[in-house]
Amino acid sequence: MDRIERVDVLVASPGRNFVTLKVTTADGLVGWGDATVNGRELAVASYLRDHVAELLLGRDPGRIEDLWQYLYRGVYWRRGPITMAAIGAVDMALWDILGKRTGQPVYQLLGGRVREGLLAYRHAFGWETSELLDAVDRQLADGYRAVRVQTGVPGLRTVYGVSREARYEPAGRAAVPLEEEWDSAAYLASVPAAIGAVREHVGSGVRLLHDAHHRLTPIQAARLGKAVEPYDLFWLEDVTPAEDQEAFRLVREHTTTPLAVGEVFNTVWDAQHLISHRYIDYIRAAVVHAGGISHVRKLFAFADVYGVKAAPHGPSDISPIAFAASVHLCTATHNFGIHEYMGYPQQVHEAFPHAWHVADGYLQPGDEPGLGVSFDESLVEGHPYQPAYLPVARSLDGTLVDW
């Protein structure tokens, strides 16, 4: 029986920081996993190197579920993004090895295709409505049928999801986080009209999404949901901090706009109340941050019981390895709804050669054995870690608010 012979943790910054796990078996098979936690990369790299790698040596890589339970239940201090990203990286790597050993893509090991492709949405932003409309048009011209729309807010110099550059990258390379400003009243006064302008511009056939990014109180979130009802949003995302699951009951009672949440969730228990009470329509946990394929498939299966659809987080701060794992999982998940695809710079595509791809607005996993993705290890020396952090936000009176 084959055994795990070597475990390497590789931290590199080809354009941005990524934490990559490489698991090698005695017969030479290599499994790849992603453990990137934006702004806390070194913490999860240390967790893997100092507390996980040694535990894997000599073990059977085919015992995927048992190893997941060992790393989760075998540690008294469990859950949280660092622990679950480390477990998620191991889990991805083991599924990758199993696929290579059997000569099958991971989605086939999970039960096979239930759809021909994954509907993907891209991001469009603009400080002014005219700029936003142009950005939406560019995504539609590229074949996408779903677009997340984010707009500037009058009076604010910085707004989540909007950039002065052609590409939006929230993490800034600096020793300390950038401090942004926030004004909920100005946001609520301006955003519904901008969304309405986009709907009028594109007509009824395009799916539109919007992300409030945890900034609102529950009653403010309810107001926003009601205000955008005429514009038929595909969803309103992260309207209020998700730690308070019961808060979504108030939002749900006041609006029929579909609600999505969960990109900061790490386990099924983080979403248990939201799902079982049907307070949300889409669950957005990322495969890397919620314990890998093995755990997220259980979360999605639980959501299916209550009519909640899977819609994983797909930002540029998870590597193409985790993105591959997510695409494979969703290809075999019946209650899949939509997948975020923020996209990557060319440098990242080259650093992580991958079989997954986009065709006519749909994600495809490719048919290479395993996850169908690898990593150029030479980048560890040439592109070392650089300090970078997600911003923090303060209201106009200086009070810290949720970013």
JSON list of C-alpha atoms in Angstrom, two decimals, residues 15 46 60 64 96 106 113 133 210 277 307 341 351 357 389 393 395:
[
{"chain": "A", "resi": 15, "resn": "GLY", "atom": "CA", "xyz": [1.57, 38.81, -8.40]},
{"chain": "A", "resi": 46, "resn": "SER", "atom": "CA", "xyz": [3.23, 27.67, 9.84]},
{"chain": "A", "resi": 60, "resn": "ASP", "atom": "CA", "xyz": [-2.22, 5.99, 3.38]},
{"chain": "A", "resi": 64, "resn": "ILE", "atom": "CA", "xyz": [-9.20, 10.75, 2.63]},
{"chain": "A", "resi": 96, "resn": "ASP", "atom": "CA", "xyz": [-5.72, 15.01, -6.49]},
{"chain": "A", "resi": 106, "resn": "VAL", "atom": "CA", "xyz": [-11.91, 14.36, -9.43]},
{"chain": "A", "resi": 113, "resn": "ARG", "atom": "CA", "xyz": [-21.22, 15.24, -14.17]},
{"chain": "A", "resi": 133, "resn": "LEU", "atom": "CA", "xyz": [-22.40, 50.33, -17.79]},
{"chain": "A", "resi": 210, "resn": "HIS", "atom": "CA", "xyz": [-24.51, 42.92, -5.89]},
{"chain": "A", "resi": 277, "resn": "HIS", "atom": "CA", "xyz": [-34.46, 28.10, 8.59]},
{"chain": "A", "resi": 307, "resn": "GLY", "atom": "CA", "xyz": [-33.56, 24.13, -1.21]},
{"chain": "A", "resi": 341, "resn": "TYR", "atom": "CA", "xyz": [-14.94, 33.87, -11.29]},
{"chain": "A", "resi": 351, "resn": "ALA", "atom": "CA", "xyz": [2.35, 29.91, -12.26]},
{"chain": "A", "resi": 357, "resn": "HIS", "atom": "CA", "xyz": [-11.20, 26.84, -18.35]},
{"chain": "A", "resi": 389, "resn": "TYR", "atom": "CA", "xyz": [-3.28, 42.93, 3.79]},
{"chain": "A", "resi": 393, "resn": "ALA", "atom": "CA", "xyz": [-12.88, 50.39, 7.13]},
{"chain": "A", "resi": 395, "resn": "SER", "atom": "CA", "xyz": [-17.17, 55.25, 9.38]}
]
